[in-house]
Short mmCIF file of C-alpha atoms and ligand atoms in Angstrom, two decimals:
data_model
loop_
_atom_site.label_atom_id
_atom_site.label_comp_id
_atom_site.label_asym_id
_atom_site.label_seq_id
_atom_site.Cartn_x
_atom_site.Cartn_y
_atom_site.Cartn_z
CA MET A 199 78.16 91.86 108.20
CA ASN A 200 77.27 89.62 111.36
CA ARG A 201 77.77 85.99 111.89
CA LEU A 202 75.24 83.39 112.82
CA ASP A 203 74.76 83.26 116.74
CA ARG A 204 73.71 80.10 118.44
CA THR A 205 70.12 81.19 118.70
CA ASN A 206 69.91 81.02 114.85
CA HIS A 207 66.60 83.13 114.94
CA PHE A 208 65.93 86.32 113.14
CA GLN A 209 63.19 88.91 113.31
CA VAL A 210 63.16 88.99 109.59
CA LEU A 211 64.55 86.03 107.37
CA ILE A 212 65.29 86.63 103.89
CA LEU A 213 65.69 83.57 101.50
CA GLY A 214 67.82 84.51 98.54
CA GLY A 215 70.12 87.47 98.19
CA GLY A 216 69.59 88.16 94.60
CA THR A 217 67.96 91.30 93.17
CA ALA A 218 64.79 91.17 95.24
CA GLY A 219 66.34 89.83 98.49
CA ILE A 220 69.27 92.49 98.66
CA THR A 221 66.81 95.26 97.42
CA VAL A 222 64.27 94.34 100.26
CA ALA A 223 67.16 94.07 103.03
CA ALA A 224 68.67 97.27 102.09
CA GLN A 225 65.37 99.20 102.10
CA LEU A 226 64.40 97.57 105.49
CA GLN A 227 67.71 98.35 107.06
CA ARG A 228 67.40 102.01 106.04
CA LYS A 229 63.96 102.26 107.53
CA ARG A 230 64.25 99.93 110.49
CA PRO A 231 67.98 99.84 111.34
CA LYS A 232 67.17 97.88 114.53
CA VAL A 233 65.35 95.11 112.90
CA GLN A 234 67.69 91.91 112.88
CA ILE A 235 67.87 90.57 109.36
CA GLY A 236 69.38 87.21 108.21
CA ILE A 237 69.98 86.45 104.51
CA VAL A 238 70.24 83.00 103.20
CA GLU A 239 72.27 82.90 100.01
CA PRO A 240 75.07 80.42 98.99
CA SER A 241 76.54 82.61 96.22
CA THR A 242 79.56 84.57 96.79
CA LYS A 243 78.78 86.50 93.49
CA HIS A 244 75.99 88.99 92.61
CA TYR A 245 74.91 89.39 88.88
CA TYR A 246 73.18 92.06 87.08
CA GLN A 247 71.55 89.73 84.67
CA PRO A 248 69.92 92.28 82.28
CA LEU A 249 73.40 93.04 81.08
CA TRP A 250 73.80 89.45 79.65
CA THR A 251 71.70 90.30 76.68
CA LEU A 252 74.36 92.94 75.58
CA SER A 253 77.29 90.53 76.74
CA GLY A 254 75.90 87.88 74.28
CA ALA A 255 75.97 90.39 71.55
CA GLY A 256 79.57 91.43 72.16
CA VAL A 257 78.79 95.09 73.67
CA PHE A 258 80.13 94.46 77.13
CA PRO A 259 82.34 91.67 78.78
CA LYS A 260 80.25 89.51 80.97
CA GLU A 261 82.64 90.18 83.99
CA GLN A 262 81.04 93.72 84.09
CA SER A 263 77.82 92.14 85.31
CA GLU A 264 79.31 90.29 88.34
CA ARG A 265 80.26 91.70 91.80
CA ASP A 266 81.12 90.36 95.21
CA GLU A 267 77.92 89.50 97.09
CA SER A 268 79.70 90.68 100.32
CA ALA A 269 79.66 94.18 98.89
CA PHE A 270 75.91 94.25 98.91
CA ILE A 271 74.89 92.45 102.22
CA PRO A 272 73.67 95.48 104.34
CA ARG A 273 76.10 96.22 107.11
CA ASP A 274 74.08 95.11 109.88
CA ALA A 275 72.41 92.10 108.31
CA THR A 276 73.74 88.45 108.78
CA TRP A 277 74.78 86.57 105.78
CA VAL A 278 74.16 82.87 106.04
CA ARG A 279 76.09 81.44 103.25
CA GLU A 280 74.06 78.06 102.94
CA SER A 281 71.26 76.87 100.79
CA VAL A 282 67.68 76.50 101.80
CA GLN A 283 66.65 72.92 101.67
CA ASP A 284 63.17 73.03 103.48
CA ILE A 285 60.82 75.72 104.35
CA LEU A 286 58.43 74.76 107.24
CA PRO A 287 56.25 78.07 107.63
CA GLY A 288 54.10 76.16 110.08
CA GLU A 289 57.01 76.07 112.45
CA ASN A 290 58.44 79.47 111.43
CA ALA A 291 61.53 77.72 110.53
CA ILE A 292 63.78 76.82 107.59
CA PHE A 293 66.30 74.16 107.16
CA THR A 294 69.57 74.53 105.27
CA ARG A 295 71.28 71.92 102.92
CA GLU A 296 74.20 72.34 105.39
CA GLY A 297 71.84 71.15 108.29
CA THR A 298 71.34 74.29 109.92
CA ARG A 299 67.80 75.22 111.33
CA ILE A 300 66.85 78.79 111.40
CA THR A 301 63.69 80.35 112.82
CA TYR A 302 61.96 83.67 112.15
CA ASP A 303 59.18 86.20 113.16
CA PHE A 304 58.75 87.14 109.50
CA LEU A 305 59.99 85.52 106.25
CA ILE A 306 60.69 87.05 102.75
CA VAL A 307 60.90 84.40 100.10
CA ALA A 308 62.99 85.68 97.19
CA LEU A 309 64.50 82.67 95.69
CA GLY A 310 64.33 83.65 92.08
CA ILE A 311 63.36 81.17 89.26
CA GLN A 312 64.87 77.86 88.38
CA ILE A 313 66.12 77.10 85.08
CA ASP A 314 65.14 73.63 84.05
CA TRP A 315 68.04 72.79 81.52
CA ASP A 316 67.39 69.13 81.66
CA LEU A 317 63.82 69.15 80.32
CA ILE A 318 65.31 69.64 76.79
CA PRO A 319 67.24 66.45 75.84
CA GLY A 320 70.55 67.34 74.50
CA LEU A 321 70.70 70.89 75.90
CA ARG A 322 72.93 70.44 78.92
CA GLN A 323 75.24 68.23 76.91
CA GLY A 324 75.42 70.62 73.80
CA LEU A 325 75.50 74.02 75.43
CA GLY A 326 78.56 75.96 74.91
CA SER A 327 79.56 73.78 71.75
CA GLN A 328 77.99 73.03 68.41
CA GLN A 329 76.74 76.51 67.94
CA ILE A 330 74.19 75.99 70.77
CA CYS A 331 74.14 78.87 73.13
CA SER A 332 72.22 80.79 75.76
CA ASN A 333 72.09 84.21 77.36
CA TYR A 334 70.49 82.56 80.37
CA SER A 335 73.63 81.26 81.55
CA TYR A 336 76.52 83.54 83.00
CA GLN A 337 79.10 80.50 82.29
CA HIS A 338 78.12 80.31 78.53
CA VAL A 339 76.80 83.79 77.61
CA ASP A 340 80.16 84.69 75.90
CA TYR A 341 79.69 81.81 73.72
CA THR A 342 76.49 83.41 72.20
CA TRP A 343 78.80 86.12 70.90
CA GLU A 344 81.29 83.78 69.56
CA CYS A 345 78.41 81.89 67.65
CA ILE A 346 77.00 85.24 66.28
CA ARG A 347 80.52 86.35 65.25
CA GLY A 348 81.44 83.25 63.66
CA PHE A 349 78.30 82.74 61.85
CA SER A 350 78.71 82.37 58.03
CA GLY A 351 75.24 81.26 56.92
CA GLY A 352 72.25 78.78 57.40
CA ASN A 353 69.34 78.44 59.89
CA ALA A 354 69.89 80.92 62.93
CA LEU A 355 67.09 79.58 65.25
CA PHE A 356 66.10 81.41 68.49
CA THR A 357 63.53 79.91 70.93
CA MET A 358 60.95 80.79 73.43
CA PRO A 359 59.58 77.96 75.71
CA ASN A 360 56.12 77.17 77.00
CA THR A 361 56.91 78.28 80.57
CA ALA A 362 57.19 81.51 82.39
CA VAL A 363 60.72 83.05 82.14
CA LYS A 364 62.56 85.86 83.28
CA CYS A 365 62.48 88.82 81.29
CA GLY A 366 60.00 87.63 78.43
CA GLY A 367 61.62 90.09 75.92
CA ALA A 368 65.19 88.61 76.34
CA PRO A 369 64.66 85.84 73.70
CA GLN A 370 63.91 88.35 71.01
CA LYS A 371 66.42 90.93 72.00
CA ILE A 372 69.44 88.65 71.23
CA MET A 373 67.83 87.62 68.00
CA TYR A 374 67.41 91.53 66.78
CA LEU A 375 71.04 91.98 67.86
CA ALA A 376 72.28 89.10 66.03
CA ASP A 377 70.37 90.23 62.81
CA ASP A 378 72.14 93.63 63.12
CA ALA A 379 75.52 92.01 63.61
CA MET A 380 75.04 89.76 60.84
CA ARG A 381 74.13 92.74 58.45
CA LYS A 382 77.15 94.47 59.53
CA ARG A 383 79.22 91.59 58.57
CA GLY A 384 77.60 91.17 55.48
CA VAL A 385 76.37 87.50 55.92
CA ARG A 386 72.79 88.35 56.69
CA ALA A 387 71.68 87.45 53.08
CA LYS A 388 73.01 83.88 53.72
CA ALA A 389 71.03 83.62 57.01
CA ASN A 390 67.54 82.41 57.69
CA ILE A 391 66.56 83.91 61.11
CA ILE A 392 63.75 81.84 62.66
CA TYR A 393 61.99 82.54 65.96
CA ALA A 394 60.10 79.63 67.18
CA THR A 395 58.00 80.73 70.25
CA ALA A 396 55.48 78.66 72.18
CA GLN A 397 53.55 81.91 72.64
CA PRO A 398 50.66 82.68 70.36
CA PHE A 399 51.77 86.13 69.92
CA LEU A 400 55.41 88.19 69.70
CA PHE A 401 54.41 90.07 72.82
CA ALA A 402 51.55 90.19 75.18
CA ILE A 403 50.84 93.93 75.12
CA GLU A 404 49.28 95.44 71.77
CA LYS A 405 51.01 98.66 71.82
CA TYR A 406 54.56 97.13 71.79
CA ARG A 407 53.60 94.12 69.76
CA THR A 408 52.61 96.42 66.79
CA THR A 409 56.26 97.70 66.80
CA LEU A 410 57.65 94.37 67.08
CA GLU A 411 55.55 93.25 64.18
CA GLN A 412 57.12 95.85 62.01
CA VAL A 413 60.54 95.02 63.36
CA VAL A 414 60.32 91.34 62.30
CA ALA A 415 58.90 92.29 58.89
CA ARG A 416 61.58 94.81 58.33
CA LYS A 417 64.33 92.27 59.36
CA LYS A 418 62.67 89.58 57.49
CA ILE A 419 62.60 87.25 60.35
CA ASP A 420 60.60 83.92 59.98
CA VAL A 421 58.25 84.03 63.26
CA ARG A 422 56.93 80.51 64.09
CA LEU A 423 54.19 81.08 66.88
CA ARG A 424 53.05 78.07 69.08
CA HIS A 425 56.42 76.12 68.33
CA ASN A 426 57.95 74.62 71.25
CA LEU A 427 61.32 73.32 71.42
CA ARG A 428 61.23 69.77 72.66
CA ALA A 429 64.79 68.32 72.03
CA ILE A 430 68.06 69.09 70.57
CA ASP A 431 70.53 66.63 68.63
CA PRO A 432 73.86 68.33 69.32
CA GLU A 433 75.68 65.88 66.92
CA LYS A 434 73.26 66.22 64.00
CA LYS A 435 72.75 69.80 64.52
CA THR A 436 68.97 69.45 64.63
CA VAL A 437 66.15 70.47 66.92
CA GLU A 438 62.46 68.84 67.36
CA LEU A 439 59.89 71.58 67.52
CA ASP A 440 56.33 70.72 68.78
CA ARG A 441 53.76 72.49 66.62
CA ILE A 442 51.32 73.01 69.65
CA ASP A 443 48.17 73.75 67.59
CA ILE A 444 48.65 71.07 64.84
CA GLY A 445 49.83 68.50 67.50
CA ASP A 446 52.93 67.14 65.64
CA THR A 447 56.61 67.47 65.85
CA VAL A 448 59.00 68.86 63.17
CA THR A 449 62.74 68.46 62.70
CA LEU A 450 64.76 71.48 61.82
CA PRO A 451 68.60 71.75 61.04
CA PHE A 452 70.29 74.71 62.72
CA ASP A 453 73.82 76.56 62.19
CA LEU A 454 73.24 78.69 65.14
CA LEU A 455 70.61 77.84 68.11
CA HIS A 456 70.01 80.33 70.98
CA VAL A 457 67.79 78.60 73.54
CA THR A 458 65.72 80.30 76.20
CA PRO A 459 65.18 77.21 78.43
CA PRO A 460 62.05 76.16 80.33
CA MET A 461 61.78 77.61 83.91
CA SER A 462 59.88 77.04 86.98
CA SER A 463 59.66 77.89 90.57
CA PRO A 464 62.50 76.46 92.63
CA ASP A 465 62.02 72.99 93.89
CA VAL A 466 62.33 73.97 97.29
CA ILE A 467 59.34 76.18 97.02
CA LYS A 468 57.31 73.71 94.97
CA ALA A 469 57.77 71.24 97.94
CA SER A 470 56.70 73.63 100.47
CA PRO A 471 53.27 74.82 101.89
CA LEU A 472 53.82 78.13 100.52
CA ALA A 473 53.42 77.18 96.89
CA ASN A 474 50.17 77.57 94.72
CA ALA A 475 48.97 75.15 92.40
CA SER A 476 51.83 76.03 89.86
CA GLY A 477 54.40 75.96 92.43
CA TRP A 478 55.09 79.56 92.78
CA VAL A 479 54.95 81.32 96.17
CA GLU A 480 51.29 82.14 96.66
CA VAL A 481 50.82 85.72 97.57
CA ASP A 482 48.15 88.55 97.49
CA PRO A 483 48.87 90.23 94.26
CA PHE A 484 48.57 93.66 95.77
CA THR A 485 50.21 93.24 99.34
CA LEU A 486 52.56 90.37 98.38
CA GLN A 487 51.52 88.61 101.75
CA SER A 488 51.08 84.95 101.85
CA PRO A 489 47.22 84.17 102.44
CA LYS A 490 47.95 80.97 104.42
CA PHE A 491 50.86 82.42 106.36
CA PRO A 492 50.33 86.11 107.15
CA ASN A 493 54.18 86.32 108.53
CA VAL A 494 55.56 85.36 105.07
CA PHE A 495 55.79 87.63 102.01
CA GLY A 496 56.92 86.74 98.38
CA VAL A 497 58.98 88.96 96.05
CA GLY A 498 60.51 88.69 92.78
CA ASP A 499 60.85 85.91 90.08
CA CYS A 500 59.57 83.22 92.63
CA SER A 501 56.28 84.92 93.56
CA GLY A 502 53.09 83.77 91.89
CA LEU A 503 52.19 87.15 90.54
CA PRO A 504 50.41 87.68 87.24
CA THR A 505 52.83 89.93 85.66
CA SER A 506 56.14 89.61 83.78
CA LYS A 507 59.12 88.47 85.84
CA THR A 508 61.79 91.32 85.82
CA GLY A 509 64.05 93.29 87.92
CA ALA A 510 61.96 96.38 87.17
CA ALA A 511 58.97 94.82 88.59
CA ILE A 512 61.06 94.18 91.64
CA ARG A 513 62.06 97.76 91.79
CA LYS A 514 58.39 98.37 92.52
CA GLN A 515 57.43 95.27 94.54
CA ALA A 516 60.20 95.75 97.04
CA PRO A 517 58.91 99.03 98.72
CA VAL A 518 55.59 97.48 99.20
CA VAL A 519 56.91 94.35 100.68
CA VAL A 520 59.11 96.64 103.05
CA ALA A 521 56.10 98.81 103.89
CA ASN A 522 53.78 96.01 104.61
CA LEU A 523 56.44 94.11 106.66
CA ILE A 524 56.90 97.10 108.86
CA SER A 525 53.18 97.36 109.29
CA ALA A 526 52.93 93.82 110.24
CA LEU A 527 55.95 94.04 112.65
CA GLU A 528 53.91 96.92 114.25
CA SER A 529 50.63 95.33 114.16
CA LYS A 530 49.22 97.71 111.84
CA PRO A 531 46.87 96.95 108.64
CA LEU A 532 48.81 96.51 105.46
CA GLU A 533 48.17 99.49 103.29
CA ALA A 534 50.83 99.27 100.62
CA LYS A 535 49.81 97.90 97.26
CA TYR A 536 51.57 96.63 94.07
CA ASP A 537 49.77 97.31 90.89
CA GLY A 538 51.68 94.66 88.68
CA TYR A 539 54.01 97.28 87.24
CA THR A 540 56.65 95.63 85.04
CA SER A 541 59.11 96.78 82.10
CA CYS A 542 60.89 95.19 79.45
CA PRO A 543 63.60 97.10 77.55
CA ILE A 544 63.30 95.30 74.16
CA VAL A 545 66.74 95.98 72.33
CA THR A 546 65.73 95.78 68.42
CA GLY A 547 69.46 96.37 67.22
CA TYR A 548 72.72 98.10 68.41
CA GLY A 549 71.49 101.55 69.35
CA ARG A 550 67.69 100.87 69.31
CA LEU A 551 65.21 100.01 72.03
CA VAL A 552 61.52 99.95 72.57
CA LEU A 553 60.79 100.45 76.41
CA ALA A 554 57.67 98.52 77.33
CA GLU A 555 56.17 99.41 80.62
CA PHE A 556 52.94 98.14 81.87
CA ASP A 557 50.70 96.78 84.79
CA TYR A 558 48.48 94.09 85.79
CA GLU A 559 45.67 95.20 83.32
CA GLY A 560 48.17 95.43 80.53
CA THR A 561 48.01 99.03 80.37
CA PRO A 562 51.06 100.89 79.44
CA ARG A 563 52.49 102.75 82.38
CA GLU A 564 55.39 104.74 80.64
CA THR A 565 57.94 106.64 82.58
CA PHE A 566 58.95 109.12 79.89
CA PRO A 567 56.76 111.79 78.09
CA ILE A 568 57.44 110.36 74.85
CA ASP A 569 55.99 107.30 72.84
CA GLN A 570 57.99 104.51 74.34
CA SER A 571 56.71 102.00 71.52
CA LYS A 572 59.15 103.55 68.93
CA GLU A 573 62.50 102.25 68.73
CA ARG A 574 65.00 104.92 69.98
CA LEU A 575 68.51 105.37 70.57
CA SER A 576 68.01 107.33 73.93
CA MET A 577 66.23 104.44 75.41
CA TYR A 578 69.11 101.97 74.29
CA LEU A 579 71.66 104.28 76.09
CA LEU A 580 69.46 104.17 79.16
CA LYS A 581 69.58 100.40 79.22
CA ALA A 582 73.25 100.22 78.56
CA TYR A 583 74.59 102.88 80.65
CA ALA A 584 72.11 104.33 83.27
CA LEU A 585 70.14 101.25 84.44
CA PRO A 586 73.13 99.37 85.55
CA LYS A 587 74.21 102.27 87.61
CA LEU A 588 70.73 102.55 89.07
CA PHE A 589 70.79 98.79 89.84
CA TRP A 590 74.24 98.80 91.71
CA HIS A 591 74.20 102.14 93.49
CA GLY A 592 70.39 102.61 93.69
CA MET A 593 68.46 99.64 94.09
CA LEU A 594 70.88 97.33 95.93
CA ARG A 595 71.67 100.19 98.24
CA GLY A 596 67.92 100.64 99.08
CA LEU A 597 67.84 103.99 97.46
CA ALA A 598 65.87 103.51 94.30
P1 FAD B 861 67.67 86.36 91.28
O1 FAD B 861 68.28 87.84 91.18
O2 FAD B 861 67.98 85.32 90.36
O3 FAD B 861 68.04 85.95 92.81
C1 FAD B 861 67.63 84.77 93.33
C2 FAD B 861 68.72 84.20 94.28
O4 FAD B 861 68.41 83.16 95.08
C3 FAD B 861 70.02 84.16 93.70
O5 FAD B 861 71.04 84.88 94.31
C4 FAD B 861 70.30 82.58 93.95
O6 FAD B 861 71.73 82.20 94.48
C5 FAD B 861 69.51 82.53 95.48
N1 FAD B 861 69.02 80.97 95.67
C6 FAD B 861 68.62 80.06 94.66
N2 FAD B 861 68.31 78.88 95.41
C7 FAD B 861 68.64 79.18 96.72
C8 FAD B 861 68.49 78.33 97.76
N3 FAD B 861 68.02 77.05 97.68
N4 FAD B 861 68.91 78.85 99.01
C9 FAD B 861 69.26 80.22 98.98
N5 FAD B 861 69.52 80.88 97.99
C10 FAD B 861 69.14 80.58 96.77
N6 FAD B 861 65.03 92.39 83.94
C11 FAD B 861 64.88 93.66 83.75
O7 FAD B 861 64.19 94.45 84.73
N7 FAD B 861 65.15 94.08 82.72
C12 FAD B 861 65.87 93.52 81.72
O8 FAD B 861 66.22 93.92 80.69
C13 FAD B 861 66.28 92.06 81.76
N8 FAD B 861 66.79 91.29 81.16
C14 FAD B 861 67.18 90.13 81.46
C15 FAD B 861 68.01 89.48 80.54
C16 FAD B 861 68.50 88.02 80.92
C17 FAD B 861 69.25 87.33 79.87
C18 FAD B 861 68.08 87.51 82.11
C19 FAD B 861 68.73 86.15 82.52
C20 FAD B 861 67.24 88.22 82.92
C21 FAD B 861 66.92 89.49 82.74
N9 FAD B 861 66.20 90.33 83.63
C22 FAD B 861 65.76 91.32 83.32
C23 FAD B 861 65.33 89.60 84.79
C24 FAD B 861 66.12 89.89 86.10
O9 FAD B 861 67.35 89.66 86.12
C25 FAD B 861 65.29 88.92 87.04
O10 FAD B 861 63.91 89.21 86.90
C26 FAD B 861 65.69 89.34 88.41
O11 FAD B 861 67.24 89.24 88.68
C27 FAD B 861 65.10 88.50 89.49
O12 FAD B 861 65.56 88.74 90.83
P2 FAD B 861 65.30 87.56 91.98
O13 FAD B 861 65.93 88.28 93.12
O14 FAD B 861 63.81 87.16 91.73
O15 FAD B 861 66.06 86.43 91.38
#
């Protein structure tokens, strides 16, 4: 790992050292070892977030999802342990919150998604107490399991907001696991499990939706479509839900509340010339290049791609960004194309999983020669044991 030198200039500057930033850096260093790479990332820890679903259900301790960031910064790259404050693509420069100006020839924006906890009154104050939990916070993910384990009856409410989120299936996965855990403990008959989603459907892709509709029917889950969480009263243990189609608001008491919070593009991107009308990094959906600034690429959750935001999607985006970046470095046409591939391993209980995989068209793009819309133990084992290894030893090393 190198240190920032006085010139503060990199051939390739990567903003964000999460899943996308490190995967791109690792692949680029393998393919072009001489390219000088800088990575701006303030966090000293790296997280495998997909594991949080299983940590919230008591399967793995959350610590298993955490490693030192330093172990994944490619050997010859420079880690700038600062936060991006301003992106100035017109000047090929960025400023950090710590006051450093860094210039670049090429920029990769991989800043992830921002969780807007404060958009729900009562959420930040209540989270981690009063049976209000969320798998979207490393700090609080073990409280989810505490709530499920200690649940003795009443309304167990699981929400999905009216914004883009990372891993659109995650709000449901924890609900199915909670249902299973309650059955095992013999308290399910006393529970009223409610799924309040702002979406008009359970899942966007019909092939997998059909299975999930059977799952909620089998589990007797009360699905409330087009219901958006507006506010929480942690003291009274009630929520306000907007009924989007009717145009009114209803109040509901809860005994367990799992919140998937609203999310958006990081503010630093929203405020930059790289943003599209919704605030995400504007990129060509196939080449992942910025249409306004050809020396800029976007990858991962922060990019304005019309597909579901997942680590699995990044596994297919990263080689495209790297190939096109190398072409751009060598003044060749950009030929690599991303087809919108994404995947969502939807856990439907302990030992059961539907592995959804699809592209921009919503066409299933399944890896295995079996019907992946069926709930399977083999796919659950893949998620729990094989995919974490693929992440730490394959993706983040530029090998998968
Ligand atoms: P991240 O990995 O979040 O990285 C963004 C990085 O940017 C972070 O390291 C952050 O510190 C850094 N950063 C932020 N702001 C700044 C700044 N101002 N300056 C510098 N650096 C900054 N995906 C799947 O494929 N399958 C699953 O089963 C799955 N399940 C999930 C379950 C849960 C509960 C969650 C939370 C996520 C899940 N995901 C899943 C989604 C997956 O984890 C994300 O899509 C993926 O991590 C996105 O990678 P990213 O690099 O875009 O963002």
